[in-house]
PDB file of C-alpha atoms in Angstrom:
ATOM      1  CA  MET A 119      42.400  31.270 -57.293  1.00 90.00           C
ATOM      2  CA  GLN A 120      39.498  28.884 -57.093  1.00 93.00           C
ATOM      3  CA  PHE A 121      36.445  29.158 -54.874  1.00 94.00           C
ATOM      4  CA  ARG A 122      34.428  26.141 -53.784  1.00 95.00           C
ATOM      5  CA  GLU A 123      31.130  26.739 -52.074  1.00 94.00           C
ATOM      6  CA  ARG A 124      30.360  24.152 -49.458  1.00 94.00           C
ATOM      7  CA  ARG A 125      27.402  23.969 -47.077  1.00 92.00           C
ATOM      8  CA  ARG A 126      28.554  26.667 -44.634  1.00 95.00           C
ATOM      9  CA  VAL A 127      31.859  27.940 -45.990  1.00 95.00           C
ATOM     10  CA  ILE A 128      33.578  29.083 -49.166  1.00 95.00           C
ATOM     11  CA  GLN A 129      36.953  27.429 -49.621  1.00 95.00           C
ATOM     12  CA  VAL A 130      39.711  29.579 -51.113  1.00 95.00           C
ATOM     13  CA  ILE A 131      42.109  27.392 -53.093  1.00 95.00           C
ATOM     14  CA  ARG A 132      45.414  28.259 -54.734  1.00 94.00           C
ATOM     15  CA  THR A 133      47.074  26.137 -57.423  1.00 92.00           C
ATOM     16  CA  VAL A 134      50.827  25.729 -56.837  1.00 91.00           C
ATOM     17  CA  TYR A 135      53.294  24.030 -59.183  1.00 92.00           C
ATOM     18  CA  ASP A 136      54.882  20.958 -57.591  1.00 89.00           C
ATOM     19  CA  PRO A 137      58.256  20.101 -59.240  1.00 90.00           C
ATOM     20  CA  ASP A 138      58.221  16.554 -57.813  1.00 89.00           C
ATOM     21  CA  LEU A 139      54.844  15.793 -59.426  1.00 86.00           C
ATOM     22  CA  LYS A 140      55.608  18.041 -62.435  1.00 87.00           C
ATOM     23  CA  ARG A 141      52.093  19.459 -62.333  1.00 92.00           C
ATOM     24  CA  GLY A 142      49.915  21.832 -60.362  1.00 91.00           C
ATOM     25  CA  ARG A 143      48.685  20.957 -56.898  1.00 91.00           C
ATOM     26  CA  SER A 144      45.696  22.498 -55.111  1.00 92.00           C
ATOM     27  CA  GLU A 145      46.401  24.104 -51.773  1.00 93.00           C
ATOM     28  CA  LEU A 146      43.710  25.295 -49.358  1.00 93.00           C
ATOM     29  CA  VAL A 147      44.503  28.889 -48.416  1.00 94.00           C
ATOM     30  CA  GLY A 148      41.580  29.533 -46.113  1.00 94.00           C
ATOM     31  CA  LYS A 149      37.832  29.528 -45.565  1.00 94.00           C
ATOM     32  CA  ILE A 150      35.204  32.245 -45.603  1.00 95.00           C
ATOM     33  CA  ASP A 151      31.993  31.899 -43.609  1.00 94.00           C
ATOM     34  CA  LYS A 152      28.955  32.060 -45.914  1.00 94.00           C
ATOM     35  CA  ALA A 153      26.768  33.654 -43.249  1.00 92.00           C
ATOM     36  CA  ALA A 154      29.221  36.558 -42.815  1.00 92.00           C
ATOM     37  CA  PRO A 155      31.401  36.663 -45.945  1.00 93.00           C
ATOM     38  CA  LEU A 156      34.362  38.705 -44.720  1.00 92.00           C
ATOM     39  CA  VAL A 157      38.087  38.256 -45.289  1.00 93.00           C
ATOM     40  CA  THR A 158      39.645  37.272 -41.972  1.00 91.00           C
ATOM     41  CA  ASP A 159      43.063  38.459 -40.792  1.00 93.00           C
ATOM     42  CA  LYS A 160      44.466  34.950 -41.139  1.00 93.00           C
ATOM     43  CA  LEU A 161      43.297  34.722 -44.759  1.00 93.00           C
ATOM     44  CA  GLN A 162      44.566  38.239 -45.483  1.00 93.00           C
ATOM     45  CA  LYS A 163      48.062  37.363 -44.188  1.00 93.00           C
ATOM     46  CA  SER A 164      48.288  34.200 -46.299  1.00 92.00           C
ATOM     47  CA  CYS A 165      47.349  35.938 -49.587  1.00 93.00           C
ATOM     48  CA  THR A 166      49.216  38.210 -51.922  1.00 93.00           C
ATOM     49  CA  PRO A 167      47.633  41.594 -52.769  1.00 94.00           C
ATOM     50  CA  GLU A 168      46.541  40.253 -56.195  1.00 95.00           C
ATOM     51  CA  GLU A 169      44.923  37.212 -54.593  1.00 94.00           C
ATOM     52  CA  LEU A 170      43.241  39.411 -52.006  1.00 95.00           C
ATOM     53  CA  SER A 171      41.860  41.582 -54.786  1.00 95.00           C
ATOM     54  CA  GLU A 172      40.563  38.461 -56.563  1.00 95.00           C
ATOM     55  CA  ILE A 173      38.853  37.270 -53.367  1.00 95.00           C
ATOM     56  CA  LEU A 174      37.158  40.625 -52.823  1.00 95.00           C
ATOM     57  CA  THR A 175      35.976  40.689 -56.458  1.00 96.00           C
ATOM     58  CA  TYR A 176      34.541  37.179 -56.071  1.00 96.00           C
ATOM     59  CA  LEU A 177      32.718  38.142 -52.865  1.00 96.00           C
ATOM     60  CA  ASP A 178      31.246  41.273 -54.513  1.00 96.00           C
ATOM     61  CA  ASP A 179      30.079  39.280 -57.544  1.00 96.00           C
ATOM     62  CA  ARG A 180      28.570  36.624 -55.293  1.00 96.00           C
ATOM     63  CA  HIS A 181      26.762  39.243 -53.212  1.00 96.00           C
ATOM     64  CA  ASN A 182      25.345  40.908 -56.366  1.00 97.00           C
ATOM     65  CA  ARG A 183      24.269  37.563 -57.830  1.00 96.00           C
ATOM     66  CA  LEU A 184      22.468  36.507 -54.634  1.00 95.00           C
ATOM     67  CA  ARG A 185      20.810  39.914 -54.350  1.00 96.00           C
ATOM     68  CA  ASN A 186      19.608  39.790 -57.981  1.00 97.00           C
ATOM     69  CA  GLU A 187      18.200  36.279 -57.448  1.00 96.00           C
ATOM     70  CA  ALA A 188      16.361  37.443 -54.332  1.00 96.00           C
ATOM     71  CA  VAL A 189      14.953  40.512 -56.120  1.00 95.00           C
ATOM     72  CA  ARG A 190      13.785  38.371 -59.044  1.00 96.00           C
ATOM     73  CA  ALA A 191      12.180  35.854 -56.683  1.00 96.00           C
ATOM     74  CA  GLY A 192      10.408  38.738 -54.944  1.00 94.00           C
ATOM     75  CA  ALA A 193       9.016  40.053 -58.241  1.00 94.00           C
ATOM     76  CA  GLU A 194       8.035  36.546 -59.299  1.00 95.00           C
ATOM     77  CA  THR A 195       6.085  35.815 -56.110  1.00 96.00           C
ATOM     78  CA  LEU A 196       4.605  39.307 -55.709  1.00 94.00           C
ATOM     79  CA  PRO A 197       1.274  38.604 -57.487  1.00 93.00           C
ATOM     80  CA  ALA A 198       0.573  35.670 -55.153  1.00 94.00           C
ATOM     81  CA  GLN A 199       1.555  37.745 -52.135  1.00 95.00           C
ATOM     82  CA  MET A 200      -0.723  40.573 -53.280  1.00 94.00           C
ATOM     83  CA  ARG A 201      -3.650  38.169 -53.574  1.00 94.00           C
ATOM     84  CA  GLY A 202      -2.910  36.879 -50.084  1.00 94.00           C
ATOM     85  CA  ALA A 203      -2.763  40.455 -48.776  1.00 94.00           C
ATOM     86  CA  ALA A 204      -6.116  41.195 -50.429  1.00 93.00           C
ATOM     87  CA  GLU A 205      -7.625  38.246 -48.578  1.00 94.00           C
ATOM     88  CA  TYR A 206      -6.086  39.504 -45.330  1.00 94.00           C
ATOM     89  CA  PHE A 207      -7.596  42.987 -45.728  1.00 93.00           C
ATOM     90  CA  ARG A 208     -11.016  41.513 -46.523  1.00 94.00           C
ATOM     91  CA  THR A 209     -11.077  39.802 -43.140  1.00 93.00           C
ATOM     92  CA  HIS A 210      -9.106  42.212 -40.874  1.00 91.00           C
ATOM     93  CA  ARG A 211      -9.835  45.814 -39.908  1.00 91.00           C
ATOM     94  CA  ASP A 212      -7.635  46.292 -36.834  1.00 92.00           C
ATOM     95  CA  ASP A 213      -4.695  48.637 -36.117  1.00 93.00           C
ATOM     96  CA  ASP A 214      -2.190  46.156 -37.548  1.00 93.00           C
ATOM     97  CA  ALA A 215      -4.103  46.074 -40.839  1.00 93.00           C
ATOM     98  CA  ARG A 216      -4.142  49.888 -40.901  1.00 93.00           C
ATOM     99  CA  ALA A 217      -0.349  50.029 -40.428  1.00 94.00           C
ATOM    100  CA  PHE A 218       0.172  47.369 -43.123  1.00 94.00           C
ATOM    101  CA  ALA A 219      -2.148  49.238 -45.485  1.00 94.00           C
ATOM    102  CA  MET A 220      -0.223  52.491 -45.093  1.00 94.00           C
ATOM    103  CA  GLU A 221       3.097  50.767 -45.732  1.00 95.00           C
ATOM    104  CA  ILE A 222       1.679  48.879 -48.735  1.00 95.00           C
ATOM    105  CA  ARG A 223       0.258  52.087 -50.252  1.00 95.00           C
ATOM    106  CA  LEU A 224       3.696  53.730 -50.111  1.00 95.00           C
ATOM    107  CA  ALA A 225       5.385  50.675 -51.599  1.00 94.00           C
ATOM    108  CA  TRP A 226       2.664  50.402 -54.274  1.00 93.00           C
ATOM    109  CA  GLU A 227       3.259  53.999 -55.400  1.00 94.00           C
ATOM    110  CA  GLU A 228       6.984  53.289 -55.611  1.00 94.00           C
ATOM    111  CA  LEU A 229       6.320  50.101 -57.626  1.00 93.00           C
ATOM    112  CA  LYS A 230       3.981  51.909 -60.038  1.00 91.00           C
ATOM    113  CA  THR A 231       6.620  54.596 -60.622  1.00 92.00           C
ATOM    114  CA  ALA A 232       9.296  51.964 -61.278  1.00 92.00           C
ATOM    115  CA  LEU A 233       7.013  50.085 -63.710  1.00 90.00           C
ATOM    116  CA  ARG A 234       6.178  53.286 -65.567  1.00 90.00           C
ATOM    117  CA  GLU A 235       9.838  54.366 -65.786  1.00 91.00           C
ATOM    118  CA  SER A 236      10.803  50.908 -67.101  1.00 90.00           C
ATOM    119  CA  GLY A 237       8.273  51.158 -69.927  1.00 89.00           C
ATOM    120  CA  PHE A 238       5.608  48.933 -68.370  1.00 87.00           C
ATOM    121  CA  SER A 239       2.887  51.528 -67.934  1.00 85.00           C
ATOM    122  CA  LYS A 240      -0.665  50.375 -67.262  1.00 83.00           C
ATOM    123  CA  SER A 241      -2.049  51.612 -70.588  1.00 84.00           C
ATOM    124  CA  LYS A 242       0.692  49.912 -72.623  1.00 81.00           C
ATOM    125  CA  LEU A 243       0.313  46.586 -70.822  1.00 82.00           C
ATOM    126  CA  LEU A 244      -3.485  46.602 -71.110  1.00 83.00           C
ATOM    127  CA  LYS A 245      -3.253  47.541 -74.800  1.00 84.00           C
ATOM    128  CA  LYS A 246      -0.851  44.672 -75.526  1.00 84.00           C
ATOM    129  CA  ALA A 247      -3.027  42.217 -73.607  1.00 82.00           C
ATOM    130  CA  ALA A 248      -6.085  43.337 -75.589  1.00 84.00           C
ATOM    131  CA  GLU A 249      -4.172  43.047 -78.881  1.00 86.00           C
ATOM    132  CA  ARG A 250      -3.134  39.492 -78.038  1.00 86.00           C
ATOM    133  CA  ALA A 251      -6.683  38.539 -77.171  1.00 83.00           C
ATOM    134  CA  GLU A 252      -8.177  40.070 -80.353  1.00 82.00           C
ATOM    135  CA  ALA A 253      -5.418  39.156 -82.822  1.00 72.00           C
ATOM    136  CA  PRO A 254      -6.825  35.797 -84.111  1.00 62.00           C
ATOM    137  CA  THR A 255     -10.420  37.033 -84.566  1.00 53.00           C
ATOM    138  CA  LEU A 256      -9.290  40.294 -86.145  1.00 46.00           C
ATOM    139  CA  ALA A 257      -7.251  38.498 -88.808  1.00 47.00           C
ATOM    140  CA  VAL A 258     -10.143  36.189 -89.754  1.00 47.00           C
ATOM    141  CA  SER A 259     -12.677  39.035 -90.028  1.00 48.00           C
ATOM    142  CA  THR A 260     -10.270  41.132 -92.159  1.00 49.00           C
ATOM    143  CA  VAL A 261      -9.898  38.279 -94.645  1.00 46.00           C
ATOM    144  CA  ALA A 262     -13.683  37.804 -94.767  1.00 46.00           C
ATOM    145  CA  VAL A 263     -14.191  41.510 -95.531  1.00 45.00           C
ATOM    146  CA  GLN A 264     -11.608  41.443 -98.341  1.00 50.00           C
ATOM    147  CA  VAL A 265     -13.201  38.365 -99.964  1.00 44.00           C
ATOM    148  CA  ALA A 266     -16.684  39.882 -99.693  1.00 44.00           C
ATOM    149  CA  ALA A 267     -15.479  43.153-101.263  1.00 45.00           C
ATOM    150  CA  GLU A 268     -14.000  41.318-104.243  1.00 47.00           C
ATOM    151  CA  GLU A 269     -17.101  39.190-104.906  1.00 47.00           C
ATOM    152  CA  VAL A 270     -19.857  41.765-104.358  1.00 44.00           C
ATOM    153  CA  ALA A 271     -19.983  45.292-105.728  1.00 45.00           C
ATOM    154  CA  GLU A 272     -22.289  46.479-102.942  1.00 47.00           C
ATOM    155  CA  PRO A 273     -21.173  46.374 -99.352  1.00 47.00           C
ATOM    156  CA  ALA A 274     -22.654  43.429 -97.545  1.00 49.00           C
ATOM    157  CA  GLU A 275     -22.786  42.467 -93.911  1.00 54.00           C
ATOM    158  CA  VAL A 276     -19.942  40.253 -92.882  1.00 48.00           C
ATOM    159  CA  PRO A 277     -21.020  37.363 -90.684  1.00 52.00           C
ATOM    160  CA  PRO A 278     -19.169  37.155 -87.376  1.00 54.00           C
ATOM    161  CA  ALA A 279     -15.967  35.171 -87.539  1.00 51.00           C
ATOM    162  CA  LYS A 280     -16.353  31.628 -86.320  1.00 54.00           C
ATOM    163  CA  ALA A 281     -13.696  29.909 -84.350  1.00 51.00           C
ATOM    164  CA  PHE A 282     -11.795  27.304 -86.330  1.00 54.00           C
ATOM    165  CA  VAL A 283     -12.950  23.852 -85.318  1.00 55.00           C
ATOM    166  CA  ARG A 284     -10.915  20.884 -86.358  1.00 58.00           C
ATOM    167  CA  LYS A 285     -12.991  17.988 -87.575  1.00 57.00           C
ATOM    168  CA  PRO A 286     -12.052  14.611 -86.180  1.00 60.00           C
ATOM    169  CA  ARG A 287     -10.443  12.265 -88.650  1.00 61.00           C
ATOM    170  CA  ALA A 288     -12.408   9.221 -89.653  1.00 59.00           C
ATOM    171  CA  ARG A 289     -10.725   6.107 -88.429  1.00 60.00           C
ATOM    172  CA  LYS A 290     -10.298   3.140 -90.671  1.00 61.00           C
ATOM    173  CA  ALA A 291     -12.361   0.175 -89.669  1.00 56.00           C
ATOM    174  CA  LYS A 292     -10.191  -2.697 -88.604  1.00 57.00           C
ATOM    175  CA  THR A 293     -11.420  -6.069 -89.703  1.00 54.00           C
ATOM    176  CA  ALA A 294     -10.595  -9.061 -87.644  1.00 53.00           C
ATOM    177  CA  ARG A 295     -11.056 -12.658 -88.635  1.00 56.00           C
ATOM    178  CA  VAL A 296     -13.603 -14.204 -86.363  1.00 51.00           C
ATOM    179  CA  VAL A 297     -13.352 -17.937 -85.987  1.00 51.00           C
ATOM    180  CA  ALA A 298     -15.956 -19.829 -84.020  1.00 50.00           C
ATOM    181  CA  LEU A 299     -14.593 -22.668 -81.994  1.00 53.00           C
ATOM    182  CA  ASN A 300     -15.964 -26.219 -82.134  1.00 52.00           C
ATOM    183  CA  THR A 301     -18.587 -25.597 -84.810  1.00 51.00           C
ATOM    184  CA  GLU A 302     -18.957 -27.356 -88.084  1.00 51.00           C
ATOM    185  CA  VAL A 303     -19.558 -24.134 -89.992  1.00 50.00           C
ATOM    186  CA  SER A 304     -16.267 -22.638 -88.985  1.00 49.00           C
ATOM    187  CA  LYS A 305     -14.361 -25.799 -89.898  1.00 50.00           C
ATOM    188  CA  THR A 306     -16.026 -25.855 -93.309  1.00 50.00           C
ATOM    189  CA  ASP A 307     -15.145 -22.199 -93.835  1.00 51.00           C
ATOM    190  CA  GLU A 308     -11.499 -22.637 -92.858  1.00 52.00           C
ATOM    191  CA  THR A 309     -10.611 -25.553 -95.078  1.00 53.00           C
ATOM    192  CA  GLY A 310     -13.244 -25.200 -97.790  1.00 55.00           C
ATOM    193  CA  ALA A 311     -14.343 -28.834 -97.356  1.00 56.00           C
ATOM    194  CA  PRO A 312     -16.957 -30.373 -95.131  1.00 57.00           C
ATOM    195  CA  PRO A 313     -15.717 -31.711 -91.825  1.00 56.00           C
ATOM    196  CA  ALA A 314     -14.644 -35.319 -91.657  1.00 58.00           C
ATOM    197  CA  ALA A 315     -16.837 -37.540 -89.546  1.00 51.00           C
TER     198      ALA A 315
END
């Protein structure tokens, strides 16, 4: 069975061998409405039990895929929505805001629990963010301490690590031949002989 998703429907297509053409031919078995993806009685009567099973499997997979995409999109846009909600609560203090706040608090506790159970606890995430921010400066200062320890017997103060600054490359000067027009000097210079009168 093949399934073609069109604008509003999913076409269910069966390939049937045609002895006259000596090849397979596509045959439209039925349509499923995308808004309410259910197998109709007409479609159920025109399919074998194996085909019906294949249709139901396709619809389940499609439902799971769409749900996963929606959940991912929700997680992806959540930070922006939270910032918008923060702006809302800064400017509103009515009964609607109170009801929203209660619902958000419950959802926030559920989200924190899910993050913690998935291994994304607050302390771990903050620690990793701090490690990423300090990693380049830490490596430079460690090297400076090792070099200083090898050169000097007494411990010395290590100057703070400086950020690496790339020096601009010097550009080669381009020389261009400058020729003055309609002057005797330039004509003398070009040919090496004085101009003819």
